[in-house]
Structure formats: structure tokens, C-alpha cells
JSON list of C-alpha atoms in Angstrom, two decimals:
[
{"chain": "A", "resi": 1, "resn": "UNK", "atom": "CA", "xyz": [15.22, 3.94, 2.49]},
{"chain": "A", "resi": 2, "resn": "UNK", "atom": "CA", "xyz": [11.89, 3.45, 0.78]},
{"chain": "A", "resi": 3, "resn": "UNK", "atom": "CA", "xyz": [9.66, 0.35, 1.31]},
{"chain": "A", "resi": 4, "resn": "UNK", "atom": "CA", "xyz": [6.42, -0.75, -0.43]},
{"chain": "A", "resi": 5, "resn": "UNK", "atom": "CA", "xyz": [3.91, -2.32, 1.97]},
{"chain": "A", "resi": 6, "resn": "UNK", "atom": "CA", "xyz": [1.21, -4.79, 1.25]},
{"chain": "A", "resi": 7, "resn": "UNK", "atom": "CA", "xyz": [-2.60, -4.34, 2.34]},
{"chain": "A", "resi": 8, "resn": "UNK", "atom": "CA", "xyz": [-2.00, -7.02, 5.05]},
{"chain": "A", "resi": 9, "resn": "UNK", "atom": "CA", "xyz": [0.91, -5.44, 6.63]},
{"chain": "A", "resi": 10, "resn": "UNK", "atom": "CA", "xyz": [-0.57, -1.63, 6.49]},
{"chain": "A", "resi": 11, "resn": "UNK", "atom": "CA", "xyz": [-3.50, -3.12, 7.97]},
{"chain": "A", "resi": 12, "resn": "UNK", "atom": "CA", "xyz": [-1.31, -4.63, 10.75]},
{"chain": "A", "resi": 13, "resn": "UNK", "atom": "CA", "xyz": [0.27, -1.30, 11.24]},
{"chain": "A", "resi": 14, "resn": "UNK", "atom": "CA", "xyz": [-2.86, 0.21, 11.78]},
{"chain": "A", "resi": 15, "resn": "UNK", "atom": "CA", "xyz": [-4.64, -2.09, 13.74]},
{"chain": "A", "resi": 16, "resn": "UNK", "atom": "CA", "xyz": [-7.74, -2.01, 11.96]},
{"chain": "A", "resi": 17, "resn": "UNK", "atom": "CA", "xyz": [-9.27, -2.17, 8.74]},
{"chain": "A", "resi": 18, "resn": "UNK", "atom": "CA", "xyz": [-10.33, 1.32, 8.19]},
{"chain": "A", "resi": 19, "resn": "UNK", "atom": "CA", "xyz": [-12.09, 0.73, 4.73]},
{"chain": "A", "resi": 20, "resn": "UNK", "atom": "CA", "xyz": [-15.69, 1.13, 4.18]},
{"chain": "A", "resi": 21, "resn": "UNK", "atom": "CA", "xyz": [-17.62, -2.34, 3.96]},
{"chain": "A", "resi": 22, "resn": "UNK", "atom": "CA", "xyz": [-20.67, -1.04, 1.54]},
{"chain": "A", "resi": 23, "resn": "UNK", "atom": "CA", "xyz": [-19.30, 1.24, -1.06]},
{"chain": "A", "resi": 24, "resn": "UNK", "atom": "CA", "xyz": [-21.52, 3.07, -4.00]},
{"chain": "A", "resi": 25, "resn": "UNK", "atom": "CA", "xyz": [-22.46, 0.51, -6.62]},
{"chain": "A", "resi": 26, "resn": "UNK", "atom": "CA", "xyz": [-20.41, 2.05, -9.18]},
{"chain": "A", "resi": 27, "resn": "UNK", "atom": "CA", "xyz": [-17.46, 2.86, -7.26]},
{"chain": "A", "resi": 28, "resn": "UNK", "atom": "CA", "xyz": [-14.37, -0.11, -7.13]},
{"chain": "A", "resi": 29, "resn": "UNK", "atom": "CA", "xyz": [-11.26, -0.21, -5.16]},
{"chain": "A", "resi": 30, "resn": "UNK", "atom": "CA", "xyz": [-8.06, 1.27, -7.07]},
{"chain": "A", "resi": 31, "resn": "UNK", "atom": "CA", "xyz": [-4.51, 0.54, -7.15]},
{"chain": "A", "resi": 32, "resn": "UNK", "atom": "CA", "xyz": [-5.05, -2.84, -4.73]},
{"chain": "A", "resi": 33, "resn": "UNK", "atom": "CA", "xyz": [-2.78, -4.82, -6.33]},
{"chain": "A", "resi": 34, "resn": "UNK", "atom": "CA", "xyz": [0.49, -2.03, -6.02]},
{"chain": "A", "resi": 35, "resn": "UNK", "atom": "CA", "xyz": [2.40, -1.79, -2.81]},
{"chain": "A", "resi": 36, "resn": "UNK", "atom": "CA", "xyz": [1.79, 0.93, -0.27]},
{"chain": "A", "resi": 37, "resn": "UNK", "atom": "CA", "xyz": [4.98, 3.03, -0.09]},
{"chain": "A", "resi": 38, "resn": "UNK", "atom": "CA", "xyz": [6.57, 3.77, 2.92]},
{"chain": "A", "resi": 39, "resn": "UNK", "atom": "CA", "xyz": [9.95, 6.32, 3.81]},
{"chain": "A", "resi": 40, "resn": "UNK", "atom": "CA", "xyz": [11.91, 4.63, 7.05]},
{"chain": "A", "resi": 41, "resn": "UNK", "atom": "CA", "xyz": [14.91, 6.66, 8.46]},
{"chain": "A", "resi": 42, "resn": "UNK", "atom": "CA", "xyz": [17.91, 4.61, 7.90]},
{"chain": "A", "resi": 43, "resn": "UNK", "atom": "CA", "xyz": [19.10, 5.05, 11.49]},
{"chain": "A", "resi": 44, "resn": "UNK", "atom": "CA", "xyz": [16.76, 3.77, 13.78]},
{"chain": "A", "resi": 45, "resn": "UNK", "atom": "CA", "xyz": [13.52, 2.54, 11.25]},
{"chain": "A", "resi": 46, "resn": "UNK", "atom": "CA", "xyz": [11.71, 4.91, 12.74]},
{"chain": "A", "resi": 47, "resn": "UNK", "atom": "CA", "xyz": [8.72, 5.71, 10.10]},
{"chain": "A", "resi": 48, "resn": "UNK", "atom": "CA", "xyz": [8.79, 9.19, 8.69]},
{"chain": "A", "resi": 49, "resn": "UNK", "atom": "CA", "xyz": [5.75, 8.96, 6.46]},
{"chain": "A", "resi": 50, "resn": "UNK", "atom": "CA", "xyz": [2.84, 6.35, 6.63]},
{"chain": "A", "resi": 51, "resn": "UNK", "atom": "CA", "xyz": [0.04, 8.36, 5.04]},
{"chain": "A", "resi": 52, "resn": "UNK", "atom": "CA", "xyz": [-1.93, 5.28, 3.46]},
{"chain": "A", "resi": 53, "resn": "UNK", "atom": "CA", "xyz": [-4.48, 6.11, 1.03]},
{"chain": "A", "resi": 54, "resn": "UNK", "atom": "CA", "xyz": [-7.59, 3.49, -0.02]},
{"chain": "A", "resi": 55, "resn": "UNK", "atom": "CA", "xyz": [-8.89, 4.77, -3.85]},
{"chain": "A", "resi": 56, "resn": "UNK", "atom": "CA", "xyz": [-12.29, 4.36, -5.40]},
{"chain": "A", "resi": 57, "resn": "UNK", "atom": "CA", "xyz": [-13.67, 5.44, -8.48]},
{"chain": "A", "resi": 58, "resn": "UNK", "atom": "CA", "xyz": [-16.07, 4.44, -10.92]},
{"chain": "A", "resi": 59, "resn": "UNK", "atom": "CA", "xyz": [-13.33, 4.72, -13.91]},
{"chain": "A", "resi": 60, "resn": "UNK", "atom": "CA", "xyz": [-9.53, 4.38, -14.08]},
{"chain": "A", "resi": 61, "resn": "UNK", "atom": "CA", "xyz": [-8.68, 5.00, -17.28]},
{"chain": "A", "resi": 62, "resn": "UNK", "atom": "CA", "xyz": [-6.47, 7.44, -18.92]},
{"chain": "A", "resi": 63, "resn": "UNK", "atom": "CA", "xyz": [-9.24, 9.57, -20.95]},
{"chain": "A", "resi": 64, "resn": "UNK", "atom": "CA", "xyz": [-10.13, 12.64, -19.35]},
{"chain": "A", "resi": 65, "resn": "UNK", "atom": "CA", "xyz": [-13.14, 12.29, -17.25]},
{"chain": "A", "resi": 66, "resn": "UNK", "atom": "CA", "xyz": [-14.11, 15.55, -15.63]},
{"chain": "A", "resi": 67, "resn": "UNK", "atom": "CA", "xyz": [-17.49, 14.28, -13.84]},
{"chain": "A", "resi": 68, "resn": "UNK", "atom": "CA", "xyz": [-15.26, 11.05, -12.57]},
{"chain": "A", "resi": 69, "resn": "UNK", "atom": "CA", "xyz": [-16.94, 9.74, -9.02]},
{"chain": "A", "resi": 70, "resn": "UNK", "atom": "CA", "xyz": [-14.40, 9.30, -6.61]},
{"chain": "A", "resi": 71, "resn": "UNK", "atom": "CA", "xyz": [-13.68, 8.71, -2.81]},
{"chain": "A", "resi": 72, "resn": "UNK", "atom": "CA", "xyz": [-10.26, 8.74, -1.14]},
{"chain": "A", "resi": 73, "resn": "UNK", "atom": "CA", "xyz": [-9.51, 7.43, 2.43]},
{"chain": "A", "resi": 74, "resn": "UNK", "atom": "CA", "xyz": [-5.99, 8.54, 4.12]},
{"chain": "A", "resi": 75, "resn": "UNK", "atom": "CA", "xyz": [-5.19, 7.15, 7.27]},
{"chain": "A", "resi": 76, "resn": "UNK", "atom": "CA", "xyz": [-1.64, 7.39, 9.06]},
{"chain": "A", "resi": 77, "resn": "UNK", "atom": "CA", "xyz": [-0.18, 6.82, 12.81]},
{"chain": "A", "resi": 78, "resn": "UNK", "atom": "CA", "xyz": [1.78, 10.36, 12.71]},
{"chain": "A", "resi": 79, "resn": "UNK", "atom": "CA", "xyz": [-0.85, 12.49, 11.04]},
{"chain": "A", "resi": 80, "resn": "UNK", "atom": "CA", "xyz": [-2.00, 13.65, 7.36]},
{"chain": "A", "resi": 81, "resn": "UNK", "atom": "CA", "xyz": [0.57, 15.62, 5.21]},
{"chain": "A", "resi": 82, "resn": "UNK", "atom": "CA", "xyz": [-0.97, 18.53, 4.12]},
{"chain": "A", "resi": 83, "resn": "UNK", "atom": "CA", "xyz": [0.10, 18.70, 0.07]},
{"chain": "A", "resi": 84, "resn": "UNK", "atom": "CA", "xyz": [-3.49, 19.77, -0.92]},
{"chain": "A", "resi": 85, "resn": "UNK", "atom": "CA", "xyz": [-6.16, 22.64, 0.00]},
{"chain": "A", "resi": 86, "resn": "UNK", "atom": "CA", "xyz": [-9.16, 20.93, -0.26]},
{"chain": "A", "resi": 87, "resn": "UNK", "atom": "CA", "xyz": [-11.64, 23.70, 1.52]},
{"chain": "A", "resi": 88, "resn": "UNK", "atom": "CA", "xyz": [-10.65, 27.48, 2.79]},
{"chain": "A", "resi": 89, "resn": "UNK", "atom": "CA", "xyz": [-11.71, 27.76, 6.60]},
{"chain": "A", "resi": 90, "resn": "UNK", "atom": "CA", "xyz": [-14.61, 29.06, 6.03]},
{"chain": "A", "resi": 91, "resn": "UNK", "atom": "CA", "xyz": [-16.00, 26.25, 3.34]},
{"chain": "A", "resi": 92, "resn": "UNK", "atom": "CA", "xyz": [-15.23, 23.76, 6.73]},
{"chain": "A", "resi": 93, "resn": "UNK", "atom": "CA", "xyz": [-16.94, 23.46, 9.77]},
{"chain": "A", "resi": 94, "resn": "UNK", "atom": "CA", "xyz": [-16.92, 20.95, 13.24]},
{"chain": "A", "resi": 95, "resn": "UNK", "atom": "CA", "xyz": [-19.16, 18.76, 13.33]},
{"chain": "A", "resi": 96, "resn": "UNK", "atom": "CA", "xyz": [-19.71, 15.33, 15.13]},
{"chain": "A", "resi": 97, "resn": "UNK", "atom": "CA", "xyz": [-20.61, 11.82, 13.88]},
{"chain": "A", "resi": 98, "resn": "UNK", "atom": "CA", "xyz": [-21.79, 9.08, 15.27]},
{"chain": "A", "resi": 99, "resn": "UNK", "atom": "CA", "xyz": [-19.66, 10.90, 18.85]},
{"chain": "A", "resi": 100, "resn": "UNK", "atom": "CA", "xyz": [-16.60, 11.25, 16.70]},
{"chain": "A", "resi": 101, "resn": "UNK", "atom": "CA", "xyz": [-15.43, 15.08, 16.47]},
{"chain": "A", "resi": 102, "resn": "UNK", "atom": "CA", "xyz": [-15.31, 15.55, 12.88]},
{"chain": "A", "resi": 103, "resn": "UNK", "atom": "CA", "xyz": [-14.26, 18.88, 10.57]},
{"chain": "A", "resi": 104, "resn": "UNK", "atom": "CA", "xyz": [-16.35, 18.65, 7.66]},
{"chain": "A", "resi": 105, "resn": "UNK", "atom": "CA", "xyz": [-15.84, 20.74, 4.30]},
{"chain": "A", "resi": 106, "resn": "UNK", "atom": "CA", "xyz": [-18.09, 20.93, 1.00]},
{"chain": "A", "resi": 107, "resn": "UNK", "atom": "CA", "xyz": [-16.78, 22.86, -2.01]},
{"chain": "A", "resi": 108, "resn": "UNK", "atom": "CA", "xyz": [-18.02, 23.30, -5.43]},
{"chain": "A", "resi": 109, "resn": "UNK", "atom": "CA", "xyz": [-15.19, 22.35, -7.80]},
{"chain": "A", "resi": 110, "resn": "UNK", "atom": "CA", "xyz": [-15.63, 23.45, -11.23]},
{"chain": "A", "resi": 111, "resn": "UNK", "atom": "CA", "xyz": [-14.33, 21.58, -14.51]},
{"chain": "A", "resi": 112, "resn": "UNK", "atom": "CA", "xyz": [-13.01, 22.02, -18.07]},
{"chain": "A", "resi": 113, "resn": "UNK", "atom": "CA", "xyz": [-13.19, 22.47, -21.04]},
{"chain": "A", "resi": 114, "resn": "UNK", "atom": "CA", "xyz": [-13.21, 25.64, -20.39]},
{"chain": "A", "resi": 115, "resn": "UNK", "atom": "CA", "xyz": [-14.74, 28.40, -22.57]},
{"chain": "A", "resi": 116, "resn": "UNK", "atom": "CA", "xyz": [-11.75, 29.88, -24.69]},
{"chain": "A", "resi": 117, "resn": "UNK", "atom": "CA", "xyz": [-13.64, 32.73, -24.99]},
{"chain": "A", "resi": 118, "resn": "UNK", "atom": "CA", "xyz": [-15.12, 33.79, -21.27]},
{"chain": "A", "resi": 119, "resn": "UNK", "atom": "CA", "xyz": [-12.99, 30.83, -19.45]},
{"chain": "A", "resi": 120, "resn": "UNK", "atom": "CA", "xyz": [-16.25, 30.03, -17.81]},
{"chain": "A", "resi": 121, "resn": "UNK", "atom": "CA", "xyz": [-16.29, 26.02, -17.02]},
{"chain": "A", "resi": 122, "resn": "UNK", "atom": "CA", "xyz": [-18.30, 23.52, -18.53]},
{"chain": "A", "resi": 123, "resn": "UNK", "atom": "CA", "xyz": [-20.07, 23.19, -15.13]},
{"chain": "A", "resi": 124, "resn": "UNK", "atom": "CA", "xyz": [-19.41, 21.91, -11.66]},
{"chain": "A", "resi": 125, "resn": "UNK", "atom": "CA", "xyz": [-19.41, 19.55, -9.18]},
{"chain": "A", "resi": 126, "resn": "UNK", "atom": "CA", "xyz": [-19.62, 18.85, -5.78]},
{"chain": "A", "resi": 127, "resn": "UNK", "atom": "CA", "xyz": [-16.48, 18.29, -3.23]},
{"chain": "A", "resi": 128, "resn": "UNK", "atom": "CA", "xyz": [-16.50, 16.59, 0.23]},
{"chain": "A", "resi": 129, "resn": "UNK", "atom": "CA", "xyz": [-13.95, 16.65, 2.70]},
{"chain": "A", "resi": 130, "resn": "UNK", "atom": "CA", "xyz": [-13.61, 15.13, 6.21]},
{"chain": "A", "resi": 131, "resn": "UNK", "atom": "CA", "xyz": [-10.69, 14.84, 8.49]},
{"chain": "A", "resi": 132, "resn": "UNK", "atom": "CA", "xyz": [-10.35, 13.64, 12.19]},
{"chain": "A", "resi": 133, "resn": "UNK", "atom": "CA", "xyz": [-8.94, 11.49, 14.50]},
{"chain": "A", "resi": 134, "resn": "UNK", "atom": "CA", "xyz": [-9.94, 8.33, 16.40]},
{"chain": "A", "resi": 135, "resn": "UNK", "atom": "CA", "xyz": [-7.84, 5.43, 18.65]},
{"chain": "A", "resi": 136, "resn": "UNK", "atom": "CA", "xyz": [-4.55, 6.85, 17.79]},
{"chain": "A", "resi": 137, "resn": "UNK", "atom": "CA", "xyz": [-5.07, 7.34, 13.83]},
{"chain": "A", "resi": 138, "resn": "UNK", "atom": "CA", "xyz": [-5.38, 10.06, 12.39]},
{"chain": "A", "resi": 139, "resn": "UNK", "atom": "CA", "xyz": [-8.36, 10.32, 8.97]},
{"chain": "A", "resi": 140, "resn": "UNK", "atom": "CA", "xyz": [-9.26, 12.48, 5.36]},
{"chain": "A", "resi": 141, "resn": "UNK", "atom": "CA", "xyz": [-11.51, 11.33, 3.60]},
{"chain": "A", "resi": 142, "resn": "UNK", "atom": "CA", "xyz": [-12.48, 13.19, 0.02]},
{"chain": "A", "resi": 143, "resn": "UNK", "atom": "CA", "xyz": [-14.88, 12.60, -2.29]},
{"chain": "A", "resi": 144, "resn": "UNK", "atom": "CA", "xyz": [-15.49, 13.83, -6.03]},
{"chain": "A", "resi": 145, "resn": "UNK", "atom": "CA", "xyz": [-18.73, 13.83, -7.19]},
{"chain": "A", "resi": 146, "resn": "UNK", "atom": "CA", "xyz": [-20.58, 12.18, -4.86]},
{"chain": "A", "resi": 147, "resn": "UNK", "atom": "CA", "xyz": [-23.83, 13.10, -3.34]},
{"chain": "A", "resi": 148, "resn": "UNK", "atom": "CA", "xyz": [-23.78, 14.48, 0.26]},
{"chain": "A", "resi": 149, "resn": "UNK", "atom": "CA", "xyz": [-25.68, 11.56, 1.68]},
{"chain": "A", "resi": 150, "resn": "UNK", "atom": "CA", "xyz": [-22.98, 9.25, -0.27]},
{"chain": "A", "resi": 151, "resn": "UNK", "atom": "CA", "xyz": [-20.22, 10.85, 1.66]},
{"chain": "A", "resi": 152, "resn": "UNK", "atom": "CA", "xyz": [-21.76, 11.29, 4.75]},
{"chain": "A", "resi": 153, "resn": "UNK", "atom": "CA", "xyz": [-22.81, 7.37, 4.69]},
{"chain": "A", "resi": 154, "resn": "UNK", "atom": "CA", "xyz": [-19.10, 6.29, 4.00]},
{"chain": "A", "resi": 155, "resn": "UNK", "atom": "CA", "xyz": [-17.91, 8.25, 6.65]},
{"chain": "A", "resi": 156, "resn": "UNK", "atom": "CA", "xyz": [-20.51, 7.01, 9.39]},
{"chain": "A", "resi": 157, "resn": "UNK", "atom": "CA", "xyz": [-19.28, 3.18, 8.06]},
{"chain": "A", "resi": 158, "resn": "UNK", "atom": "CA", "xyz": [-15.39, 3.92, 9.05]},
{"chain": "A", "resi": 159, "resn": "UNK", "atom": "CA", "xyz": [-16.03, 6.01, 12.32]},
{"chain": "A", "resi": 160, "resn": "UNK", "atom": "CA", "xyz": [-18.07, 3.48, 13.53]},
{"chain": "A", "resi": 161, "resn": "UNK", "atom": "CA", "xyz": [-15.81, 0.07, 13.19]}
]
């Protein structure tokens, strides 16, 4: 059976607040207002998926924005689903924040229109992508757009509540 969760009882479930305090001025929290959905197994409750994901941008509309600022924050008990490949191996690397084992991936996305002609892209843009694990949960964080130091600031802000 599906359920739909609100903030207060995924952050109960998690134990902690694992949202960054001081985000980008132009970025603003998405979707806070919908329920977080969660699968139970009709058996015993047990949770089969509690991937949670916190969404800021700095639009929301409908219109195509290629250049759209972004950061993403999953967080779950029984680890990250892997639906997405964000970074090949060799565009990620260990690192370590603040004495938190991190792997840490940049990629340079590209984005449309695209040339009907040559198919080259209007231009690109940079990717960030961070995933580990600390006190039991399990992190990704990805960003779109934002600058290096952006990312990297976010990141020391939830690995160090």
C-alpha cells in the first residue's frame, strides 16, 4: 500500500533535519506543501522505499528553462535507488568533508535547442553530484547549475548538523 508522508513525520523517521539552513538567494524550497510518498509491504509494514527528496530551484514553472538553478537532497534509511546516472566512474572521485567520506562527481551537462543542422547544443552547464552516508542515513545530493563553491557550501551545511 502507498502512503504520503508529511515533512514532520519524514523528519521523525529520519531523526534529523537533513536540509540545508542557508540556501542560495535565488533558490526556494519546492513541492513543500505535497506529501512525501512512501511504498509499505502490506504484510508486516515493513518500508520498502523511503528515498525522500528536498527540491530547490530558482523557477518552477512549466516553460522550458534550460539554464534552471537547481539542488536536490535524497536521503533514505535503506539506501538511494539508483534510477539515474548522474557521473561515469571516472567523472567521480572520494573525497572527504568536514571527516565525512564523501564520492564527489562534476559533469558538464549540455542543453537544447539544439542546432538542427550540426545538433551541437546551445551551450552547457555545470553538474554536481555527491553521495554518502552518515549515522545510519544514507545521502545524494545534485545540483544544476550551480557554482562549485555553491555546492560544495550546501554540502558542508548538511554533513555537519
Amino acid at each position: 500500500r502507498f502512503e504520503s508522508w508529511t515533512l514532520a513525520q519524514v523528519l521523525d523517521y529520519l531523526g534529523t533535519d537533513p536540509r540545508p539552513l542557508a540556501l542560495p538567494t535565488d533558490l526556494f524550497p519546492l513541492y513543500m506543501n505535497r506529501g512525501y510518498p512512501v511504498s509499505v509491504r502490506l504484510s508486516d509494514g515493513e518500508l520498502l522505499y523511503d528515498n525522500f527528496t528536498f527540491s530547490y530551484a530558482d523557477y518552477a514553472g512549466e516553460e522550458y528553462r534550460p539554464l534552471t538553478r537547481s539542488f536536490d537532497l535524497t536521503v533514505s534509511r535503506s539506501g538511494i535507488v539508483d534510477d539515474v546516472v548522474y557521473c561515469t566512474p571516472d567523472e567521480c572521485s572520494p573525497s572527504v568533508l568536514s571527516d565525512v567520506s564523501v564520492v564527489l562527481g562534476r559533469r558538464t551537462m549540455d542543453y537544447g535547442p539544439y542546432d538542427p543542422a550540426t545538433h551541437l547544443p546551445s551551450g552547457f552547464y555545470p553538474l554536481f553530484v555527491a553521495d554518502f552516508e552518515q549515522e545510519g542515513l544514507h545521502y545524494r545530493a545534485v545540483s544544476h547549475n550551480l557554482t562549485e563553491a555553491e555546492f560544495l557550501d550546501l554540502l558542508r551545511q548538511i554533513v555537519s548538523r
